[in-house]
Amino acid sequence: MRLLFALALSAFATVALASSRADDEHSHAQPQLVRITDMALDLRVDFATRTLQGEVVHTLAWADPKATGPAELVLDTRDLAIERVQARVGEGRWQRAAFTLGEPDEILGRRLVISLPGRVEAVRIRYRTSPEASGLQWMPPALTATGRQPLLFSQSQAIHARSWVPLQDTPSVRFTYSARVRTPAGLMALMSADNRPDAQPTGDYRFRMPQPIPSYLLAIAVGDFRFKPLSPRAGIWAEAPVLDRAVAEFADTEAMIAATEALYGPYRWERYDLLILPASFPYGGMENPRLSFITPTVIVGDKSLVSLIAHELAHSWSGNLVTNASWKDFWLNEGFTSYVENRIVEQVFGAEQAAMENVVAQAGLREALRSLPPERQVLALPATPGGDPEDATNDVAYIKGQWFLIFLEQRFGREVFDPFLRKWFDEHAFKSVTTDDFLAFLRRELLAKHPGKVSDAEVAAWIAGPGLPDTAVPATSARLEAVDAARTRWLEGQTTARGIDTSRWITQEWVHFLEGLPADISAQQLLEIDGAFRLTGTANGEIAQRWYPITVRAGYFEARPALAQFLRKVGRRKLILPIYRALAEQSEGDRVFARQVFQQAAPGYHPITRASVQALLDARAP
Ligand SMILES: [Zn+2]
């Protein structure tokens, strides 16, 4: 079936024929020989040394368990100090095992090779993390909302779990886990596991994650976190000063869970809680199962950015339940999730809100396509040995992937497409999948059952072709068209900025207004806009990340102090990189300014953010 399909779709024959699409070039692990099936962690959290110390016990399943003779277990690590490795050679009997660490690779870290007397059922590794662990951010009290207690959080996606646990760091392997975590008393520890709403900050915590997850969903956070419920199965963890605003902003979380269940079947992870992190969190959100990590930058007071919660929640079906087997197929996680996210928004907040978000997202995709090489504009990415999996994190995986599913929905109709998607989730629940798996399922369950609606060539153009296929129908929004009309009237001098009625505008309308300004807008015109709307100093990061680059390009220097303050306060990459980029591309004076601000801001940034900004500024260095 796959071969026939590949021949019919010669455009992506290489994709469909490659037997290795599930192979993960970003891991040293050898899952075809042995897989971790369960992990037991016992860790101490030490804020003084900024380290985690303790041990992990991996339960192993061998492909050929009866084979005799010595065996090898290869794990991923980065910046870990491995102190001792033991193999379980009998009931309760442990024996030391020899190990070697390979040469450090800048992206992959170091291979840990453990020599075993045979195909043992378990190994125990005692280890310590580095203060520079790429997946952990250690924050001093001064950088938290309360200013009183330190805070720690992890970010394991894509390949940072290996910086805090030696393990098979590939999304093609799933395991259950348990953990004992000890912290200073008074701090709360949370994990992507069975957090208890009534937990007390004793400093000694036990967790269990009974559903198998891939390594990138392993997560921990420690801080002065408080809890408030949103519904019997959902609630919010946050530092006290943020908690009530978060509860108000995300009050519709339960309605979103119910809407998703109605479309795609039961929520399979029991509780769904949100953890609101400090503004230095490098992402908008991270879909850690049962406990999404969330940036506070989406708390803007009018719920206009809660699609982020819809997005992280949607991952409970697309990504966490059905997972890309390697980062080459990241669109299977993010394209599906962006699609489900928008369906949730439509259900809970209405079709116009959903349409506005699609118009803004599609504009972002078109912008991204302008600077991406053709081979990176495809959904099924080629293998890039030596590359960084973060490179797959762009609008192609998210928005082009979503658009492909919208295309299928439009052609087959929701009465056919919705059950199709639900079946995809049901049949592949708790499994890791490739683009080939999806194409085979698509052909069997949709194309073959409804012939004549979509051709193989049309599918191929979406999966393996660069840019946007001819079959992409752009989203439209009446409210955003009204914004276009108002902008035009102002630019043509028919109204002043103050004359535009923005009293009911929400984030997407402001974003659309700014994105439609001409490239040669003058500082004088920005002064008028700023006088009317006070965009400089905005607390809304979606507006800030668009407004400040415009002020840089136009030489509107009045915005500089607030711009610098924004860069010092926020560490979410998506919001600050466009501003740094605009500065770096302008003049030498702007580059000097950018480096100065970065120097001040860097101690408050997550290691992931720090590396991204540094790389951007280095690339523009003379
Ligand atoms: Zn996502």
Coordinates of C-alpha atoms and ligand atoms in Angstrom, one line a residue:
M1 CA 0.0 0.0 0.0
R2 CA 2.7 2.4 0.9
L3 CA 4.8 1.5 -2.1
L4 CA 1.8 2.0 -4.4
F5 CA 1.1 5.3 -2.8
A6 CA 4.7 6.4 -3.2
L7 CA 4.7 5.5 -6.9
A8 CA 1.5 7.5 -7.4
L9 CA 3.0 10.4 -5.6
S10 CA 6.4 10.6 -7.3
A11 CA 6.9 14.1 -5.9
F12 CA 7.4 12.7 -2.5
A13 CA 8.5 9.2 -3.4
T14 CA 11.7 9.8 -1.4
V15 CA 9.7 10.6 1.7
A16 CA 7.3 7.6 1.4
L17 CA 10.0 5.1 0.4
A18 CA 12.5 5.9 3.0
S19 CA 12.2 3.2 5.6
S20 CA 13.9 5.4 8.2
R21 CA 11.5 8.2 8.7
A22 CA 11.0 7.0 12.3
D23 CA 14.8 7.1 12.9
D24 CA 15.8 10.0 15.0
E25 CA 19.1 11.5 14.1
H26 CA 18.9 13.7 17.2
S27 CA 19.4 10.9 19.6
H28 CA 22.2 8.4 20.3
A29 CA 19.7 5.9 21.6
Q30 CA 19.1 2.5 19.8
P31 CA 15.4 1.9 20.4
Q32 CA 15.4 -0.9 17.8
L33 CA 17.6 -2.9 20.4
V34 CA 16.2 -1.8 23.7
R35 CA 13.6 0.6 25.1
I36 CA 13.1 2.3 28.4
T37 CA 9.5 1.4 29.5
D38 CA 9.5 3.0 33.0
M39 CA 11.7 5.5 34.9
A40 CA 12.0 6.0 38.6
L41 CA 13.6 9.3 39.6
D42 CA 14.9 10.3 43.0
L43 CA 16.2 13.9 43.0
R44 CA 17.3 16.6 45.4
V45 CA 16.8 20.2 44.2
D46 CA 19.7 22.3 45.4
F47 CA 19.3 26.0 44.7
A48 CA 22.7 26.9 46.3
T49 CA 24.6 24.9 43.7
R50 CA 21.9 25.1 41.0
T51 CA 21.9 21.4 40.5
L52 CA 19.7 18.3 40.7
Q53 CA 21.4 15.4 42.3
G54 CA 20.2 11.8 42.7
E55 CA 19.5 8.8 40.6
V56 CA 17.3 7.3 38.0
V57 CA 16.3 3.7 37.6
H58 CA 15.4 2.7 34.0
T59 CA 13.3 -0.4 33.4
L60 CA 14.3 -1.9 30.1
A61 CA 12.5 -3.9 27.3
W62 CA 14.9 -5.7 25.0
A63 CA 14.0 -6.5 21.4
D64 CA 15.7 -9.9 21.9
P65 CA 15.5 -10.6 25.6
K66 CA 16.7 -14.2 25.3
A67 CA 20.0 -13.4 23.7
T68 CA 23.0 -14.2 25.9
G69 CA 26.3 -12.5 26.3
P70 CA 27.2 -8.9 27.1
A71 CA 25.0 -6.1 26.0
E72 CA 25.2 -2.3 25.6
L73 CA 22.8 0.4 26.6
V74 CA 23.3 3.8 24.9
L75 CA 21.7 6.9 26.5
D76 CA 21.7 10.6 25.7
T77 CA 23.3 13.1 28.2
R78 CA 24.4 16.7 28.1
D79 CA 26.5 18.3 30.8
L80 CA 25.7 15.5 33.3
A81 CA 28.2 14.2 35.8
I82 CA 27.7 10.5 35.9
E83 CA 28.8 9.1 39.3
R84 CA 27.9 5.5 39.2
V85 CA 26.0 3.0 37.1
Q86 CA 24.6 -0.3 38.3
A87 CA 22.8 -3.1 36.6
R88 CA 20.1 -5.3 38.3
V89 CA 21.3 -8.8 38.0
G90 CA 18.6 -10.5 40.2
E91 CA 15.8 -9.7 42.6
G92 CA 17.1 -6.8 44.6
R93 CA 20.7 -7.5 43.5
W94 CA 22.7 -4.7 41.9
Q95 CA 26.1 -4.9 40.3
R96 CA 28.4 -2.1 39.2
A97 CA 28.5 -1.6 35.4
A98 CA 31.3 0.1 33.4
F99 CA 30.4 3.1 31.3
T100 CA 32.0 5.6 29.0
L101 CA 31.0 9.1 27.9
G102 CA 31.5 10.0 24.3
E103 CA 32.9 13.2 22.9
P104 CA 30.6 16.2 23.5
D105 CA 28.6 17.3 20.5
E106 CA 27.4 20.9 20.6
I107 CA 23.8 19.9 19.7
L108 CA 23.5 16.3 20.7
G109 CA 25.5 16.3 23.9
R110 CA 27.4 13.2 24.9
R111 CA 26.6 9.5 24.4
L112 CA 26.6 7.4 27.6
V113 CA 27.6 3.9 26.8
I114 CA 26.9 1.4 29.5
S115 CA 28.4 -2.1 29.3
L116 CA 26.0 -4.7 30.8
P117 CA 26.7 -8.4 31.7
G118 CA 23.5 -9.3 29.8
R119 CA 20.0 -8.1 28.8
V120 CA 19.2 -6.9 32.3
E121 CA 15.8 -5.7 33.4
A122 CA 17.0 -2.4 34.9
V123 CA 19.9 0.0 35.3
R124 CA 20.4 2.5 38.1
I125 CA 22.4 5.7 37.4
R126 CA 23.6 8.1 40.0
Y127 CA 24.3 11.6 38.6
R128 CA 24.3 15.3 39.0
T129 CA 23.2 18.1 36.6
S130 CA 25.3 21.1 35.7
P131 CA 24.4 24.7 36.8
E132 CA 24.4 25.4 33.0
A133 CA 21.9 22.6 32.1
S134 CA 20.2 23.7 28.9
G135 CA 16.8 22.4 30.0
L136 CA 16.7 24.0 33.5
Q137 CA 16.3 27.6 34.5
W138 CA 17.3 28.5 38.0
M139 CA 15.9 31.9 39.0
P140 CA 17.0 33.9 42.1
P141 CA 14.2 35.4 44.2
A142 CA 14.7 38.8 42.6
L143 CA 13.5 37.5 39.2
T144 CA 10.2 36.0 40.5
A145 CA 6.8 37.6 41.1
T146 CA 7.0 37.5 44.9
G147 CA 10.7 38.3 45.1
R148 CA 11.0 36.1 48.1
Q149 CA 11.7 32.5 47.0
P150 CA 13.9 31.1 44.2
L151 CA 12.2 29.2 41.4
L152 CA 13.2 26.4 39.0
F153 CA 11.6 25.1 35.9
S154 CA 12.4 22.7 33.1
Q155 CA 11.9 22.9 29.3
S156 CA 12.7 19.5 27.8
Q157 CA 11.5 20.0 24.3
A158 CA 13.1 19.4 21.9
I159 CA 16.2 17.6 23.2
H160 CA 16.9 19.2 26.6
A161 CA 15.6 16.3 28.8
R162 CA 19.1 14.8 28.4
S163 CA 20.5 17.8 30.3
W164 CA 18.7 16.8 33.5
V165 CA 18.2 13.0 33.2
P166 CA 20.4 10.4 31.3
L167 CA 17.8 8.7 29.1
Q168 CA 16.7 7.8 25.5
D169 CA 15.9 11.4 24.5
T170 CA 13.8 10.7 21.4
P171 CA 10.1 11.0 20.9
S172 CA 10.0 7.5 19.4
V173 CA 10.3 6.0 22.9
R174 CA 7.6 6.3 25.5
F175 CA 7.8 5.4 29.2
T176 CA 5.8 5.8 32.4
Y177 CA 7.6 7.4 35.3
S178 CA 7.6 8.0 39.1
A179 CA 9.6 10.4 41.1
R180 CA 10.6 11.4 44.6
V181 CA 11.6 15.1 44.7
R182 CA 13.1 16.8 47.7
T183 CA 13.2 20.6 47.8
P184 CA 13.9 23.2 50.5
A185 CA 10.8 23.3 52.8
G186 CA 8.2 25.9 51.9
L187 CA 8.7 25.4 48.1
M188 CA 6.2 23.4 46.0
A189 CA 7.4 20.8 43.5
L190 CA 5.2 20.0 40.5
M191 CA 5.8 17.6 37.6
S192 CA 4.1 16.5 34.4
A193 CA 2.4 13.9 36.6
D194 CA -0.3 13.4 39.2
N195 CA 0.0 16.8 41.0
R196 CA -2.4 17.1 43.9
P197 CA -4.4 20.3 44.3
D198 CA -4.3 19.9 48.1
A199 CA -0.5 19.3 48.3
Q200 CA 1.3 21.1 51.1
P201 CA 4.8 22.6 50.7
T202 CA 6.6 19.9 52.8
G203 CA 9.7 19.7 50.7
D204 CA 9.3 16.0 50.0
Y205 CA 7.1 15.0 47.1
R206 CA 6.1 11.9 45.2
F207 CA 4.8 11.7 41.7
R208 CA 3.5 9.1 39.3
M209 CA 2.8 9.4 35.6
P210 CA 0.9 6.2 34.6
Q211 CA 0.5 7.1 31.0
P212 CA 3.5 6.5 28.8
I213 CA 5.1 9.8 27.5
P214 CA 8.1 10.7 25.3
S215 CA 11.1 12.3 27.0
Y216 CA 10.4 15.8 25.8
L217 CA 7.3 15.8 28.0
L218 CA 9.2 15.2 31.2
A219 CA 8.9 18.3 33.3
I220 CA 9.5 19.7 36.7
A221 CA 9.0 23.1 38.4
V222 CA 9.8 24.2 42.0
G223 CA 8.7 27.5 43.5
D224 CA 6.3 29.4 45.7
F225 CA 3.3 28.1 43.8
R226 CA -0.3 28.4 45.0
F227 CA -3.3 26.6 43.6
K228 CA -6.9 27.7 42.7
P229 CA -9.4 25.4 41.0
L230 CA -11.2 26.3 37.8
S231 CA -13.4 23.1 37.8
P232 CA -13.2 19.7 39.5
R233 CA -10.5 18.5 37.1
A234 CA -8.8 21.8 36.1
G235 CA -7.0 24.5 38.0
I236 CA -4.1 27.0 38.1
W237 CA -0.8 26.9 39.9
A238 CA 1.0 30.3 40.0
E239 CA 2.9 32.6 42.3
A240 CA 0.5 34.4 44.5
P241 CA 0.7 37.9 42.8
V242 CA -0.3 36.4 39.4
L243 CA -2.9 33.8 40.6
D244 CA -6.1 35.8 40.6
R245 CA -5.5 37.5 37.2
A246 CA -4.7 34.1 35.7
V247 CA -7.9 32.5 37.1
A248 CA -9.9 35.3 35.6
E249 CA -8.2 35.2 32.2
F250 CA -8.3 31.4 31.9
A251 CA -11.8 30.9 33.3
D252 CA -12.9 29.2 30.1
T253 CA -10.5 26.3 30.4
E254 CA -13.1 23.7 31.4
A255 CA -15.4 24.9 28.5
M256 CA -12.4 24.3 26.2
I257 CA -11.8 20.8 27.5
A258 CA -15.5 19.9 27.0
A259 CA -15.5 21.4 23.5
T260 CA -12.4 19.3 22.6
E261 CA -13.9 16.1 24.0
A262 CA -17.1 16.7 22.0
L263 CA -15.0 16.8 18.8
Y264 CA -12.2 14.3 19.4
G265 CA -13.1 12.0 22.3
P266 CA -12.4 11.9 26.0
Y267 CA -9.6 13.7 27.7
R268 CA -7.3 10.8 28.7
W269 CA -4.9 12.4 31.2
E270 CA -7.3 12.9 34.2
R271 CA -6.4 16.4 35.5
Y272 CA -5.6 19.4 33.4
D273 CA -3.8 22.2 35.3
L274 CA -1.9 25.2 34.1
L275 CA 1.3 26.5 35.7
I276 CA 1.9 30.2 35.2
L277 CA 5.6 30.8 35.0
P278 CA 7.7 34.0 35.2
A279 CA 8.0 36.2 32.0
S280 CA 11.4 34.6 31.3
F281 CA 9.7 31.4 30.2
P282 CA 11.2 31.1 26.6
Y283 CA 7.9 29.9 25.0
G284 CA 4.3 30.8 25.0
G285 CA 3.4 27.5 26.5
M286 CA 4.7 24.0 26.8
E287 CA 2.2 21.1 26.7
N288 CA 3.6 19.1 29.6
P289 CA 1.0 16.5 30.2
R290 CA -1.5 17.2 33.0
L291 CA 0.3 20.5 33.7
S292 CA 0.8 22.9 30.8
F293 CA 3.5 25.5 31.5
I294 CA 2.3 29.0 30.4
T295 CA 3.8 32.4 29.9
P296 CA 2.2 35.2 31.8
T297 CA 2.5 37.4 28.7
V298 CA -0.9 36.2 27.5
I299 CA -2.7 37.5 30.5
V300 CA -3.8 40.8 28.9
G301 CA -7.2 41.3 30.6
D302 CA -9.6 40.6 27.7
K303 CA -9.0 36.9 27.0
S304 CA -7.9 37.8 23.5
L305 CA -4.8 35.5 23.8
V306 CA -6.3 32.5 25.5
S307 CA -6.0 30.6 22.2
L308 CA -2.6 29.7 23.8
I309 CA -4.5 27.6 26.4
A310 CA -6.6 26.1 23.6
H311 CA -3.3 25.2 21.9
E312 CA -1.6 23.6 24.9
L313 CA -4.8 21.7 25.7
A314 CA -5.2 20.5 22.1
H315 CA -1.8 18.9 22.5
S316 CA -3.4 16.4 24.9
W317 CA -4.7 14.8 21.7
S318 CA -2.2 15.9 19.0
G319 CA 1.4 15.5 20.2
N320 CA 1.1 14.1 23.7
L321 CA -1.3 11.3 22.8
V322 CA -0.2 10.9 19.1
T323 CA 3.4 11.9 18.9
N324 CA 5.8 12.7 16.1
A325 CA 8.4 9.9 16.0
S326 CA 11.2 12.3 15.1
W327 CA 11.4 16.1 14.8
K328 CA 11.4 15.8 11.0
D329 CA 7.7 15.3 11.4
F330 CA 7.1 18.1 13.8
W331 CA 4.1 19.2 11.7
L332 CA 2.2 16.1 13.0
N333 CA 2.4 17.6 16.5
E334 CA 2.1 21.3 15.7
G335 CA 0.0 21.5 12.5
F336 CA -2.6 19.2 14.0
T337 CA -2.5 21.1 17.3
S338 CA -2.9 24.5 15.6
Y339 CA -5.9 23.0 13.7
V340 CA -7.5 21.7 16.9
E341 CA -6.7 24.9 18.7
N342 CA -8.7 26.9 16.2
R343 CA -11.6 24.6 16.3
I344 CA -11.7 25.0 20.1
V345 CA -11.5 28.8 19.7
E346 CA -14.4 28.7 17.2
Q347 CA -16.5 26.6 19.6
V348 CA -15.9 28.6 22.7
F349 CA -15.3 32.2 21.4
G350 CA -17.1 32.2 18.0
A351 CA -16.3 32.0 14.3
E352 CA -15.2 35.6 14.0
Q353 CA -12.5 35.2 16.7
A354 CA -11.3 32.0 15.0
A355 CA -11.2 33.7 11.6
M356 CA -9.2 36.7 12.9
E357 CA -6.7 34.3 14.5
N358 CA -6.3 32.4 11.2
V359 CA -5.8 35.6 9.1
V360 CA -3.1 36.8 11.5
A361 CA -1.4 33.3 11.6
Q362 CA -1.5 33.0 7.8
A363 CA 0.1 36.5 7.4
G364 CA 2.9 35.3 9.8
L365 CA 3.4 32.1 7.6
R366 CA 3.7 34.2 4.4
E367 CA 6.3 36.4 6.2
A368 CA 8.2 33.3 7.4
L369 CA 8.2 31.7 4.0
R370 CA 10.1 34.7 2.6
S371 CA 13.2 34.0 4.5
L372 CA 13.2 30.1 4.6
P373 CA 15.0 28.1 2.0
P374 CA 12.7 25.9 -0.1
E375 CA 13.8 22.6 1.5
R376 CA 12.6 24.0 4.9
Q377 CA 9.2 25.0 3.5
V378 CA 8.0 21.5 3.3
L379 CA 5.9 19.7 5.9
A380 CA 7.8 16.4 5.8
L381 CA 11.3 17.7 6.5
P382 CA 14.4 15.9 5.2
A383 CA 16.8 14.4 7.8
T384 CA 19.4 16.9 8.9
P385 CA 22.2 15.0 10.7
G386 CA 24.2 17.5 12.7
G387 CA 21.3 20.0 12.6
D388 CA 19.4 21.5 15.5
P389 CA 15.9 20.2 15.9
E390 CA 14.8 23.7 17.0
D391 CA 15.1 24.6 13.3
A392 CA 11.8 22.8 12.7
T393 CA 10.1 25.2 15.1
N394 CA 8.6 27.6 12.6
D395 CA 5.3 28.6 11.0
V396 CA 5.6 25.9 8.4
A397 CA 5.1 23.1 10.9
Y398 CA 2.4 25.1 12.7
I399 CA 0.4 27.1 10.2
K400 CA 1.1 25.4 6.9
G401 CA 0.4 22.1 8.7
Q402 CA -2.9 23.5 10.0
W403 CA -3.8 25.0 6.6
F404 CA -3.4 21.5 5.0
L405 CA -5.9 20.1 7.5
I406 CA -8.2 23.1 6.8
F407 CA -7.9 22.2 3.1
L408 CA -8.9 18.6 3.7
E409 CA -11.8 19.8 6.0
Q410 CA -13.1 22.1 3.2
R411 CA -12.9 19.4 0.6
F412 CA -14.5 16.6 2.6
G413 CA -16.8 18.6 4.8
R414 CA -16.8 18.5 8.6
E415 CA -19.3 15.6 8.8
V416 CA -16.6 13.4 7.2
F417 CA -13.4 15.1 8.4
D418 CA -14.2 15.4 12.1
P419 CA -14.7 11.6 12.6
F420 CA -11.7 11.0 10.4
L421 CA -9.5 13.0 12.7
R422 CA -11.0 11.5 15.8
K423 CA -10.2 8.0 14.4
W424 CA -6.6 9.1 13.8
F425 CA -6.2 10.0 17.5
D426 CA -8.0 6.9 18.7
E427 CA -6.1 4.4 16.5
H428 CA -2.7 6.0 17.3
A429 CA -3.2 6.8 21.0
F430 CA 0.0 6.6 23.0
K431 CA 2.0 5.9 19.9
S432 CA 4.7 7.7 17.9
V433 CA 4.0 8.3 14.3
T434 CA 5.6 9.5 11.0
T435 CA 4.3 11.4 8.0
D436 CA 4.2 8.1 6.2
D437 CA 1.8 6.7 8.8
F438 CA -0.5 9.7 8.3
L439 CA -0.4 9.4 4.5
A440 CA -1.3 5.7 4.6
F441 CA -4.1 6.5 7.0
L442 CA -5.3 9.4 4.9
R443 CA -5.4 7.3 1.8
R444 CA -7.2 4.4 3.4
E445 CA -9.7 6.3 5.5
L446 CA -10.4 9.4 3.4
L447 CA -9.1 9.5 -0.2
A448 CA -10.1 5.9 -1.0
K449 CA -13.5 6.1 0.7
H450 CA -14.4 9.4 -1.0
P451 CA -12.8 9.2 -4.4
G452 CA -12.6 12.2 -6.6
K453 CA -12.5 14.9 -3.9
V454 CA -8.7 15.3 -3.4
S455 CA -6.0 14.1 -5.8
D456 CA -2.7 12.5 -4.8
A457 CA -0.9 15.4 -6.5
E458 CA -2.8 17.9 -4.4
V459 CA -1.7 16.1 -1.2
A460 CA 1.9 15.8 -2.5
A461 CA 2.0 19.6 -3.0
W462 CA 1.1 20.2 0.6
I463 CA 3.4 17.6 2.1
A464 CA 6.5 17.8 -0.1
G465 CA 6.2 21.0 -2.0
P466 CA 7.7 24.4 -1.0
G467 CA 5.6 27.4 -0.4
L468 CA 1.8 27.4 -0.4
P469 CA -0.1 25.2 -2.9
D470 CA -2.6 26.7 -5.3
T471 CA -5.3 24.9 -3.3
A472 CA -4.7 27.0 -0.2
V473 CA -7.8 29.2 0.4
P474 CA -6.9 32.2 2.5
A475 CA -8.9 32.9 5.7
T476 CA -11.0 36.1 5.8
S477 CA -12.4 38.2 8.6
A478 CA -14.9 41.0 8.3
R479 CA -13.5 42.7 11.4
L480 CA -10.0 42.7 10.0
E481 CA -11.3 44.0 6.7
A482 CA -12.7 46.9 8.7
V483 CA -9.3 47.5 10.2
D484 CA -7.8 47.6 6.7
A485 CA -10.3 50.2 5.7
A486 CA -9.6 52.3 8.7
R487 CA -5.8 52.1 8.2
T488 CA -6.2 53.2 4.5
R489 CA -8.4 56.1 5.5
W490 CA -5.7 57.3 7.9
L491 CA -2.8 56.8 5.5
E492 CA -4.8 58.7 2.8
G493 CA -5.4 61.6 5.2
Q494 CA -9.2 61.1 5.4
T495 CA -9.0 60.8 9.2
T496 CA -6.6 61.4 12.0
A497 CA -5.4 58.4 14.1
R498 CA -7.6 59.6 16.9
G499 CA -10.5 59.5 14.5
I500 CA -10.3 55.7 14.2
D501 CA -12.7 54.0 16.5
T502 CA -10.6 51.4 18.3
S503 CA -12.7 51.2 21.4
R504 CA -13.6 47.6 20.8
W505 CA -10.4 46.4 19.2
I506 CA -8.8 43.3 20.6
T507 CA -5.3 42.1 20.2
Q508 CA -5.7 40.6 16.7
E509 CA -7.1 43.9 15.4
W510 CA -4.1 45.8 16.7
V511 CA -1.7 43.2 15.3
H512 CA -3.4 43.4 11.9
F513 CA -3.4 47.2 12.0
L514 CA 0.4 47.3 12.7
E515 CA 1.3 44.5 10.2
G516 CA -0.5 46.4 7.4
L517 CA 1.5 49.7 7.9
P518 CA 3.7 50.5 4.9
A519 CA 7.5 49.7 5.2
D520 CA 8.4 53.4 4.7
I521 CA 6.2 54.8 7.5
S522 CA 7.8 57.8 9.1
A523 CA 8.7 58.6 12.7
Q524 CA 6.3 61.5 12.4
Q525 CA 3.4 59.2 11.6
L526 CA 4.4 56.8 14.4
L527 CA 4.3 59.8 16.8
E528 CA 0.7 60.4 15.8
I529 CA -0.2 56.8 16.3
D530 CA 1.5 56.6 19.6
G531 CA -0.1 59.9 20.7
A532 CA -3.5 58.4 19.9
F533 CA -3.1 54.8 21.1
R534 CA -0.1 54.8 23.5
L535 CA 1.4 51.7 22.1
T536 CA 4.9 52.4 23.5
G537 CA 4.9 50.8 26.9
T538 CA 2.1 48.4 26.0
A539 CA 1.8 45.4 28.4
N540 CA 0.6 43.3 25.5
G541 CA 3.5 41.3 24.1
E542 CA 1.8 40.5 20.8
I543 CA 1.5 44.3 20.1
A544 CA 5.0 45.0 21.5
Q545 CA 6.7 42.5 19.3
R546 CA 5.3 44.2 16.2
W547 CA 5.3 47.8 17.4
Y548 CA 8.9 48.1 18.5
P549 CA 10.5 46.7 15.3
I550 CA 8.4 49.3 13.4
T551 CA 9.7 52.1 15.6
V552 CA 13.3 50.8 15.1
R553 CA 13.0 50.8 11.4
A554 CA 11.4 54.3 11.3
G555 CA 14.0 55.8 13.7
Y556 CA 11.2 56.7 16.2
F557 CA 13.6 56.9 19.2
E558 CA 11.0 58.0 21.7
A559 CA 10.1 54.3 22.1
R560 CA 13.6 53.2 23.1
P561 CA 13.4 53.3 26.9
A562 CA 10.2 51.3 26.9
L563 CA 11.6 48.9 24.3
A564 CA 14.6 48.3 26.4
Q565 CA 12.4 47.8 29.5
F566 CA 10.3 45.2 27.6
L567 CA 13.5 43.3 26.5
R568 CA 14.7 43.2 30.1
K569 CA 11.3 42.0 31.5
V570 CA 10.2 39.4 29.0
G571 CA 12.2 36.3 27.9
R572 CA 9.6 34.7 25.6
R573 CA 11.6 34.2 22.4
K574 CA 8.8 34.8 20.0
L575 CA 8.2 38.2 21.5
I576 CA 11.7 39.5 21.8
L577 CA 13.6 38.0 18.8
P578 CA 11.8 40.3 16.3
I579 CA 12.9 43.3 18.3
Y580 CA 16.5 42.2 18.5
R581 CA 16.5 41.3 14.8
A582 CA 15.2 44.7 13.8
L583 CA 17.9 46.4 15.9
A584 CA 20.6 44.1 14.5
E585 CA 19.5 44.8 10.9
Q586 CA 19.5 48.6 11.4
S587 CA 22.7 50.6 12.1
E588 CA 25.9 49.9 14.0
G589 CA 24.5 52.3 16.7
D590 CA 21.4 50.1 17.0
R591 CA 23.6 47.0 17.2
V592 CA 25.6 48.5 20.1
F593 CA 22.3 49.4 21.8
A594 CA 21.0 45.8 21.3
R595 CA 24.1 44.3 22.8
Q596 CA 24.0 46.6 25.8
V597 CA 20.3 45.8 26.5
F598 CA 21.1 42.1 26.0
Q599 CA 23.9 42.3 28.5
Q600 CA 21.6 43.7 31.1
A601 CA 18.7 41.3 30.3
A602 CA 20.7 38.1 29.9
P603 CA 20.9 37.1 33.6
G604 CA 17.1 37.0 33.6
Y605 CA 16.8 35.0 30.4
H606 CA 16.4 31.2 30.1
P607 CA 19.5 29.5 28.7
I608 CA 17.4 28.7 25.5
T609 CA 16.5 32.4 25.0
R610 CA 20.0 33.5 25.8
A611 CA 21.5 31.2 23.1
S612 CA 18.9 32.4 20.6
V613 CA 19.6 36.1 21.1
Q614 CA 23.4 35.5 21.2
A615 CA 23.2 33.6 17.9
L616 CA 21.2 36.4 16.3
L617 CA 23.5 39.2 17.5
D618 CA 26.6 37.1 16.5
A619 CA 25.3 36.6 13.0
R620 CA 25.0 40.4 12.5
A621 CA 28.4 41.1 14.1
P622 CA 30.7 43.1 11.7
Ligands
ZN1 ZN 2.4 23.4 20.2

